[in-house]
mmCIF file of C-alpha atoms and ligand atoms in Angstrom:
data_model
loop_
_atom_site.group_PDB
_atom_site.id
_atom_site.type_symbol
_atom_site.label_atom_id
_atom_site.label_comp_id
_atom_site.label_asym_id
_atom_site.label_seq_id
_atom_site.Cartn_x
_atom_site.Cartn_y
_atom_site.Cartn_z
ATOM 1 C CA MET M 25 9.397 -22.281 7.577
ATOM 2 C CA ARG M 26 7.127 -23.747 4.950
ATOM 3 C CA ILE M 27 5.710 -21.695 2.059
ATOM 4 C CA SER M 28 2.999 -23.150 -0.182
ATOM 5 C CA ILE M 29 2.096 -21.136 -3.261
ATOM 6 C CA LEU M 30 -1.269 -21.943 -4.835
ATOM 7 C CA THR M 31 -1.435 -21.013 -8.495
ATOM 8 C CA LEU M 32 -2.770 -21.912 -11.941
ATOM 9 C CA PHE M 33 0.778 -21.398 -13.282
ATOM 10 C CA PRO M 34 3.191 -23.412 -11.095
ATOM 11 C CA GLU M 35 5.808 -23.394 -13.885
ATOM 12 C CA MET M 36 6.340 -19.672 -13.240
ATOM 13 C CA PHE M 37 8.111 -20.652 -9.990
ATOM 14 C CA ASP M 38 10.684 -23.059 -11.498
ATOM 15 C CA GLY M 39 13.322 -20.393 -12.061
ATOM 16 C CA PHE M 40 12.521 -18.559 -8.842
ATOM 17 C CA MET M 41 12.849 -21.601 -6.590
ATOM 18 C CA ASN M 42 15.950 -22.976 -8.288
ATOM 19 C CA THR M 43 18.178 -19.903 -8.364
ATOM 20 C CA SER M 44 20.600 -18.232 -5.979
ATOM 21 C CA ILE M 45 19.651 -17.650 -2.334
ATOM 22 C CA ILE M 46 16.192 -19.223 -2.521
ATOM 23 C CA LYS M 47 17.680 -22.393 -3.984
ATOM 24 C CA LYS M 48 20.369 -22.484 -1.263
ATOM 25 C CA ALA M 49 17.822 -21.936 1.513
ATOM 26 C CA ARG M 50 15.771 -24.854 0.162
ATOM 27 C CA LEU M 51 18.796 -27.159 -0.178
ATOM 28 C CA LYS M 52 19.848 -26.323 3.402
ATOM 29 C CA GLU M 53 16.219 -27.122 4.394
ATOM 30 C CA LEU M 54 15.825 -23.729 6.044
ATOM 31 C CA VAL M 55 12.669 -23.262 3.989
ATOM 32 C CA GLN M 56 10.355 -25.725 2.331
ATOM 33 C CA MET M 57 8.739 -24.175 -0.728
ATOM 34 C CA GLU M 58 6.193 -25.666 -3.108
ATOM 35 C CA ALA M 59 4.068 -24.413 -5.998
ATOM 36 C CA VAL M 60 0.730 -26.237 -5.982
ATOM 37 C CA ASP M 61 -1.431 -26.370 -9.137
ATOM 38 C CA ILE M 62 -4.986 -25.292 -8.281
ATOM 39 C CA ARG M 63 -6.288 -26.967 -11.445
ATOM 40 C CA GLU M 64 -5.416 -30.375 -9.965
ATOM 41 C CA PHE M 65 -8.244 -29.812 -7.464
ATOM 42 C CA THR M 66 -11.120 -29.052 -9.831
ATOM 43 C CA ASP M 67 -14.179 -31.320 -9.745
ATOM 44 C CA ASP M 68 -15.165 -30.152 -13.227
ATOM 45 C CA ARG M 69 -15.193 -32.729 -16.049
ATOM 46 C CA HIS M 70 -13.488 -30.217 -18.309
ATOM 47 C CA ARG M 71 -10.974 -29.174 -15.621
ATOM 48 C CA ARG M 72 -12.488 -25.689 -15.611
ATOM 49 C CA VAL M 73 -11.322 -23.397 -12.803
ATOM 50 C CA ASP M 74 -13.228 -20.254 -13.836
ATOM 51 C CA GLU M 75 -16.723 -19.197 -14.945
ATOM 52 C CA TYR M 76 -18.658 -16.186 -16.238
ATOM 53 C CA PRO M 77 -19.602 -13.652 -13.541
ATOM 54 C CA PHE M 78 -23.163 -13.665 -12.151
ATOM 55 C CA GLY M 79 -24.891 -10.463 -13.262
ATOM 56 C CA GLY M 80 -22.769 -10.258 -16.394
ATOM 57 C CA GLY M 81 -19.660 -8.264 -17.142
ATOM 58 C CA GLN M 82 -16.161 -8.594 -18.490
ATOM 59 C CA GLY M 83 -13.837 -11.512 -17.895
ATOM 60 C CA MET M 84 -13.887 -14.781 -16.025
ATOM 61 C CA ILE M 85 -14.021 -15.386 -12.279
ATOM 62 C CA MET M 86 -12.079 -18.100 -10.431
ATOM 63 C CA LYS M 87 -14.473 -20.597 -8.828
ATOM 64 C CA CYS M 88 -14.653 -21.326 -5.090
ATOM 65 C CA GLN M 89 -14.451 -25.111 -5.361
ATOM 66 C CA PRO M 90 -10.986 -25.752 -6.830
ATOM 67 C CA VAL M 91 -9.398 -22.852 -4.957
ATOM 68 C CA LEU M 92 -10.830 -23.711 -1.536
ATOM 69 C CA ASP M 93 -10.344 -27.487 -1.880
ATOM 70 C CA CYS M 94 -6.700 -26.742 -2.739
ATOM 71 C CA VAL M 95 -6.362 -24.511 0.349
ATOM 72 C CA ASP M 96 -8.047 -27.128 2.570
ATOM 73 C CA SER M 97 -5.732 -29.888 1.361
ATOM 74 C CA LEU M 98 -2.730 -27.920 2.696
ATOM 75 C CA ARG M 99 -4.012 -25.925 5.657
ATOM 76 C CA THR M 100 -3.252 -26.996 9.238
ATOM 77 C CA GLU M 101 -3.856 -25.109 12.519
ATOM 78 C CA ASN M 102 -0.388 -23.557 12.011
ATOM 79 C CA SER M 103 -1.090 -22.152 8.540
ATOM 80 C CA ARG M 104 -1.644 -18.499 7.674
ATOM 81 C CA VAL M 105 -3.515 -18.126 4.397
ATOM 82 C CA LEU M 106 -2.804 -14.943 2.437
ATOM 83 C CA LEU M 107 -4.668 -13.989 -0.708
ATOM 84 C CA MET M 108 -2.501 -12.048 -3.188
ATOM 85 C CA GLY M 109 -4.446 -9.093 -4.604
ATOM 86 C CA PRO M 110 -4.251 -5.359 -5.331
ATOM 87 C CA THR M 111 -7.050 -4.627 -2.846
ATOM 88 C CA GLY M 112 -5.069 -6.076 0.070
ATOM 89 C CA ARG M 113 -3.041 -4.652 2.938
ATOM 90 C CA ARG M 114 0.248 -3.231 1.635
ATOM 91 C CA PHE M 115 3.282 -5.487 2.071
ATOM 92 C CA ASP M 116 6.452 -3.933 3.546
ATOM 93 C CA GLN M 117 9.588 -4.930 5.468
ATOM 94 C CA ALA M 118 7.705 -4.848 8.799
ATOM 95 C CA MET M 119 5.164 -7.345 7.419
ATOM 96 C CA ALA M 120 8.034 -9.536 6.166
ATOM 97 C CA HIS M 121 9.301 -9.673 9.780
ATOM 98 C CA GLU M 122 5.795 -10.518 10.974
ATOM 99 C CA LEU M 123 5.344 -13.312 8.420
ATOM 100 C CA VAL M 124 8.724 -14.966 9.079
ATOM 101 C CA GLN M 125 7.377 -15.847 12.559
ATOM 102 C CA GLU M 126 4.747 -18.135 11.000
ATOM 103 C CA GLN M 127 5.300 -21.874 10.623
ATOM 104 C CA HIS M 128 3.390 -22.224 7.355
ATOM 105 C CA LEU M 129 2.418 -19.558 4.834
ATOM 106 C CA ILE M 130 -0.137 -20.354 2.151
ATOM 107 C CA LEU M 131 0.049 -17.741 -0.621
ATOM 108 C CA LEU M 132 -2.999 -17.875 -2.868
ATOM 109 C CA CYS M 133 -2.527 -16.347 -6.317
ATOM 110 C CA GLY M 134 -5.629 -14.917 -7.961
ATOM 111 C CA HIS M 135 -5.728 -14.630 -11.722
ATOM 112 C CA TYR M 136 -7.883 -13.615 -14.645
ATOM 113 C CA GLU M 137 -10.274 -10.765 -13.938
ATOM 114 C CA GLY M 138 -10.823 -11.838 -10.377
ATOM 115 C CA LEU M 139 -12.065 -14.500 -8.059
ATOM 116 C CA ASP M 140 -15.338 -15.329 -6.395
ATOM 117 C CA ALA M 141 -15.583 -12.855 -3.504
ATOM 118 C CA ARG M 142 -16.613 -15.651 -1.098
ATOM 119 C CA ILE M 143 -13.028 -16.971 -1.257
ATOM 120 C CA ARG M 144 -12.058 -13.962 0.915
ATOM 121 C CA GLU M 145 -14.229 -15.368 3.713
ATOM 122 C CA PHE M 146 -11.882 -18.360 3.942
ATOM 123 C CA VAL M 147 -8.506 -16.587 4.043
ATOM 124 C CA ASP M 148 -6.731 -14.803 6.904
ATOM 125 C CA ASP M 149 -5.631 -11.675 4.989
ATOM 126 C CA GLU M 150 -5.393 -10.134 1.558
ATOM 127 C CA VAL M 151 -1.975 -8.682 0.709
ATOM 128 C CA SER M 152 -0.879 -6.275 -2.060
ATOM 129 C CA ILE M 153 2.749 -5.498 -2.955
ATOM 130 C CA GLY M 154 2.096 -1.931 -4.137
ATOM 131 C CA ASP M 155 -0.207 0.518 -5.853
ATOM 132 C CA TYR M 156 -0.323 -0.914 -9.363
ATOM 133 C CA VAL M 157 -2.154 -3.824 -10.975
ATOM 134 C CA LEU M 158 -0.482 -7.084 -12.005
ATOM 135 C CA THR M 159 -1.997 -9.719 -14.305
ATOM 136 C CA GLY M 160 -1.902 -12.209 -11.449
ATOM 137 C CA GLY M 161 -0.702 -12.802 -7.900
ATOM 138 C CA GLU M 162 2.313 -14.955 -8.862
ATOM 139 C CA ILE M 163 4.914 -12.197 -8.982
ATOM 140 C CA ALA M 164 3.544 -10.803 -5.708
ATOM 141 C CA ALA M 165 3.874 -14.294 -4.155
ATOM 142 C CA MET M 166 7.506 -14.402 -5.336
ATOM 143 C CA VAL M 167 8.163 -10.956 -3.870
ATOM 144 C CA ILE M 168 6.701 -11.943 -0.505
ATOM 145 C CA SER M 169 8.355 -15.367 -0.321
ATOM 146 C CA ASP M 170 11.709 -13.846 -1.336
ATOM 147 C CA ALA M 171 11.539 -11.056 1.261
ATOM 148 C CA VAL M 172 10.443 -13.522 3.977
ATOM 149 C CA THR M 173 12.923 -16.294 3.090
ATOM 150 C CA ARG M 174 15.944 -14.014 3.375
ATOM 151 C CA LEU M 175 14.867 -13.196 6.953
ATOM 152 C CA VAL M 176 14.856 -16.876 7.992
ATOM 153 C CA ASP M 177 17.739 -17.563 10.404
ATOM 154 C CA GLY M 178 20.799 -18.865 8.552
ATOM 155 C CA VAL M 179 19.739 -17.827 5.039
ATOM 156 C CA ILE M 180 22.004 -14.766 4.938
ATOM 157 C CA THR M 181 24.604 -13.486 7.411
ATOM 158 C CA GLU M 182 23.254 -11.462 10.310
ATOM 159 C CA GLN M 183 25.177 -8.198 9.719
ATOM 160 C CA SER M 184 23.736 -7.954 6.205
ATOM 161 C CA HIS M 185 20.344 -7.220 7.773
ATOM 162 C CA LEU M 186 21.314 -4.407 10.136
ATOM 163 C CA ASP M 187 22.655 -2.020 7.491
ATOM 164 C CA GLU M 188 19.946 -2.733 4.947
ATOM 165 C CA SER M 189 17.478 -0.306 3.475
ATOM 166 C CA PHE M 190 14.348 0.030 5.704
ATOM 167 C CA GLU M 191 15.764 -1.981 8.620
ATOM 168 C CA ASN M 192 16.855 1.212 10.400
ATOM 169 C CA GLY M 193 14.207 3.394 8.721
ATOM 170 C CA LEU M 194 16.730 4.725 6.182
ATOM 171 C CA LEU M 195 17.878 3.722 2.712
ATOM 172 C CA GLU M 196 21.184 1.848 2.623
ATOM 173 C CA TYR M 197 24.390 3.847 2.075
ATOM 174 C CA PRO M 198 26.211 3.464 -1.277
ATOM 175 C CA GLN M 199 28.904 0.752 -1.540
ATOM 176 C CA TYR M 200 31.992 0.599 -3.762
ATOM 177 C CA THR M 201 34.555 -1.969 -4.883
ATOM 178 C CA ARG M 202 37.795 -1.880 -6.900
ATOM 179 C CA PRO M 203 39.049 0.016 -8.771
ATOM 180 C CA ALA M 204 39.316 3.144 -6.579
ATOM 181 C CA ASP M 205 39.269 5.213 -9.776
ATOM 182 C CA TYR M 206 36.934 4.184 -12.621
ATOM 183 C CA LYS M 207 37.393 6.517 -15.624
ATOM 184 C CA GLY M 208 37.968 9.432 -13.255
ATOM 185 C CA HIS M 209 35.011 8.569 -10.996
ATOM 186 C CA ARG M 210 36.674 8.157 -7.605
ATOM 187 C CA VAL M 211 35.551 6.209 -4.556
ATOM 188 C CA PRO M 212 35.106 8.557 -1.552
ATOM 189 C CA GLU M 213 38.533 8.929 0.062
ATOM 190 C CA VAL M 214 37.384 8.090 3.614
ATOM 191 C CA LEU M 215 36.474 4.514 2.539
ATOM 192 C CA LEU M 216 40.141 3.913 1.613
ATOM 193 C CA SER M 217 41.405 5.261 4.956
ATOM 194 C CA GLY M 218 40.819 2.195 7.134
ATOM 195 C CA HIS M 219 39.428 4.550 9.821
ATOM 196 C CA HIS M 220 36.430 2.499 10.999
ATOM 197 C CA GLU M 221 34.712 5.204 13.065
ATOM 198 C CA LYS M 222 34.988 7.791 10.280
ATOM 199 C CA ILE M 223 33.674 5.239 7.799
ATOM 200 C CA ARG M 224 30.688 4.459 10.034
ATOM 201 C CA GLN M 225 29.800 8.159 10.321
ATOM 202 C CA PHE M 226 30.279 8.708 6.579
ATOM 203 C CA ARG M 227 27.916 5.826 5.802
ATOM 204 C CA LEU M 228 25.265 7.029 8.229
ATOM 205 C CA LYS M 229 25.482 10.524 6.725
ATOM 206 C CA GLU M 230 25.174 9.185 3.159
ATOM 207 C CA SER M 231 22.175 7.069 4.246
ATOM 208 C CA LEU M 232 20.540 10.244 5.558
ATOM 209 C CA ARG M 233 21.394 12.151 2.350
ATOM 210 C CA LEU M 234 19.993 9.448 0.061
ATOM 211 C CA THR M 235 16.831 9.088 2.137
ATOM 212 C CA LEU M 236 16.281 12.863 2.119
ATOM 213 C CA ARG M 237 16.721 12.979 -1.657
ATOM 214 C CA VAL M 238 14.557 10.057 -2.745
ATOM 215 C CA ARG M 239 12.353 9.030 0.212
ATOM 216 C CA PRO M 240 11.814 12.052 2.484
ATOM 217 C CA ASP M 241 8.557 10.406 3.590
ATOM 218 C CA LEU M 242 10.644 7.883 5.576
ATOM 219 C CA LEU M 243 12.036 10.760 7.690
ATOM 220 C CA LYS M 244 8.635 12.117 8.791
ATOM 221 C CA ASN M 245 8.044 10.137 11.982
ATOM 222 C CA ARG M 246 11.638 9.321 12.754
ATOM 223 C CA VAL M 247 13.078 9.243 16.276
ATOM 224 C CA TRP M 248 16.497 10.890 15.840
ATOM 225 C CA THR M 249 19.703 10.198 17.756
ATOM 226 C CA LEU M 250 21.869 13.228 18.535
ATOM 227 C CA GLU M 251 24.437 11.984 16.036
ATOM 228 C CA GLU M 252 21.789 11.672 13.300
ATOM 229 C CA GLN M 253 20.524 15.202 14.046
ATOM 230 C CA ARG M 254 24.049 16.586 13.772
ATOM 231 C CA LEU M 255 24.803 14.716 10.523
ATOM 232 C CA MET M 256 21.414 15.689 9.046
ATOM 233 C CA GLU M 257 22.123 19.380 9.768
ATOM 234 C CA GLU M 258 25.326 19.000 7.722
ATOM 235 C CA VAL M 259 23.448 17.239 4.917
ATOM 236 C CA LEU M 260 20.768 19.970 4.796
ATOM 237 C CA GLN M 261 23.480 22.660 4.499
ATOM 238 C CA GLU M 262 25.311 20.731 1.776
ATOM 239 C CA GLU M 263 22.126 19.992 -0.160
ATOM 240 C CA ASN M 264 20.999 23.657 0.121
ATOM 241 C CA VAL M 265 17.665 22.689 1.611
ATOM 242 C CA LEU M 266 15.985 25.834 2.934
ATOM 243 C CA PRO M 267 14.669 25.761 6.522
ATOM 244 C CA ASP M 268 10.998 25.845 5.429
ATOM 245 C CA GLU M 269 11.545 22.873 3.108
ATOM 246 C CA LYS M 270 12.679 20.753 6.009
ATOM 247 C CA THR M 271 10.538 17.672 6.270
ATOM 248 C CA VAL M 272 12.723 16.655 9.126
ATOM 249 C CA GLU M 273 11.786 18.460 12.376
HETATM 250 CL CL1 6GU N 10 -0.856 -9.222 -4.791
HETATM 251 N N1 6GU N 10 -1.950 -9.011 -7.206
HETATM 252 C C1 6GU N 10 -2.246 -8.347 -8.317
HETATM 253 N N2 6GU N 10 -2.956 -8.959 -9.282
HETATM 254 N N3 6GU N 10 -1.914 -7.092 -8.532
HETATM 255 C C2 6GU N 10 -1.210 -6.498 -7.569
HETATM 256 C C3 6GU N 10 -0.836 -7.134 -6.383
HETATM 257 C C4 6GU N 10 -1.242 -8.422 -6.221
HETATM 258 N N4 6GU N 10 -0.150 -6.277 -5.611
HETATM 259 C C5 6GU N 10 -0.095 -5.157 -6.316
HETATM 260 N N5 6GU N 10 -0.724 -5.280 -7.480
#
């Protein structure tokens, strides 16, 4: 997998690319990642990359020429070009799985007040990471390349994925490590028992409880196993959720 990030601020990616799992994935050559400086592509004598908006108004607008020449210098028939922006399709774990299938992602970071709208005619998709506004697309590009990189085969161990938040439509169960008693706050007894089947059921039940408490929306269109239905009935009793509050039919 190759990820090219097009930006006016390539230095923002130095720490990101050279730390922890992303660094390891690059050193193992499981991903190739580069931050490309859009300004290097400007034809302008003064190296300008933005201009005043036609029709007037606040702020500066990124010009077509440097942005699209930068994209063209990198794009092949196997590239998918994604524009980072708050008006895009919302990124989630399912999209991360979709994007990891691509050979080459080009993540284009907009900045300043905006970019020339014609740039959208040359990209495959616009992607947003959530309902809030960032000063630029760089942090969104880091979020997307991080979420995609960790799904590349060999980057992290396989079992880590299966239990994760969102992978099974639930939030991940809580985990604990030593000591078993921290200032009177005890680890649930079943986790110390070595009883693997009981531990599995406990974790599934706690996943259901956490999801009900903080993300009941994730339970709306769920296809339930019999075991999940039974454990969720127990959770609803324990949490004192009244029948008409059930989001969970
Ligand atoms: Cl991709 N860009 C910007 N500027 N703001 C955002 C975003 C992207 N996603 C959410 N907010």
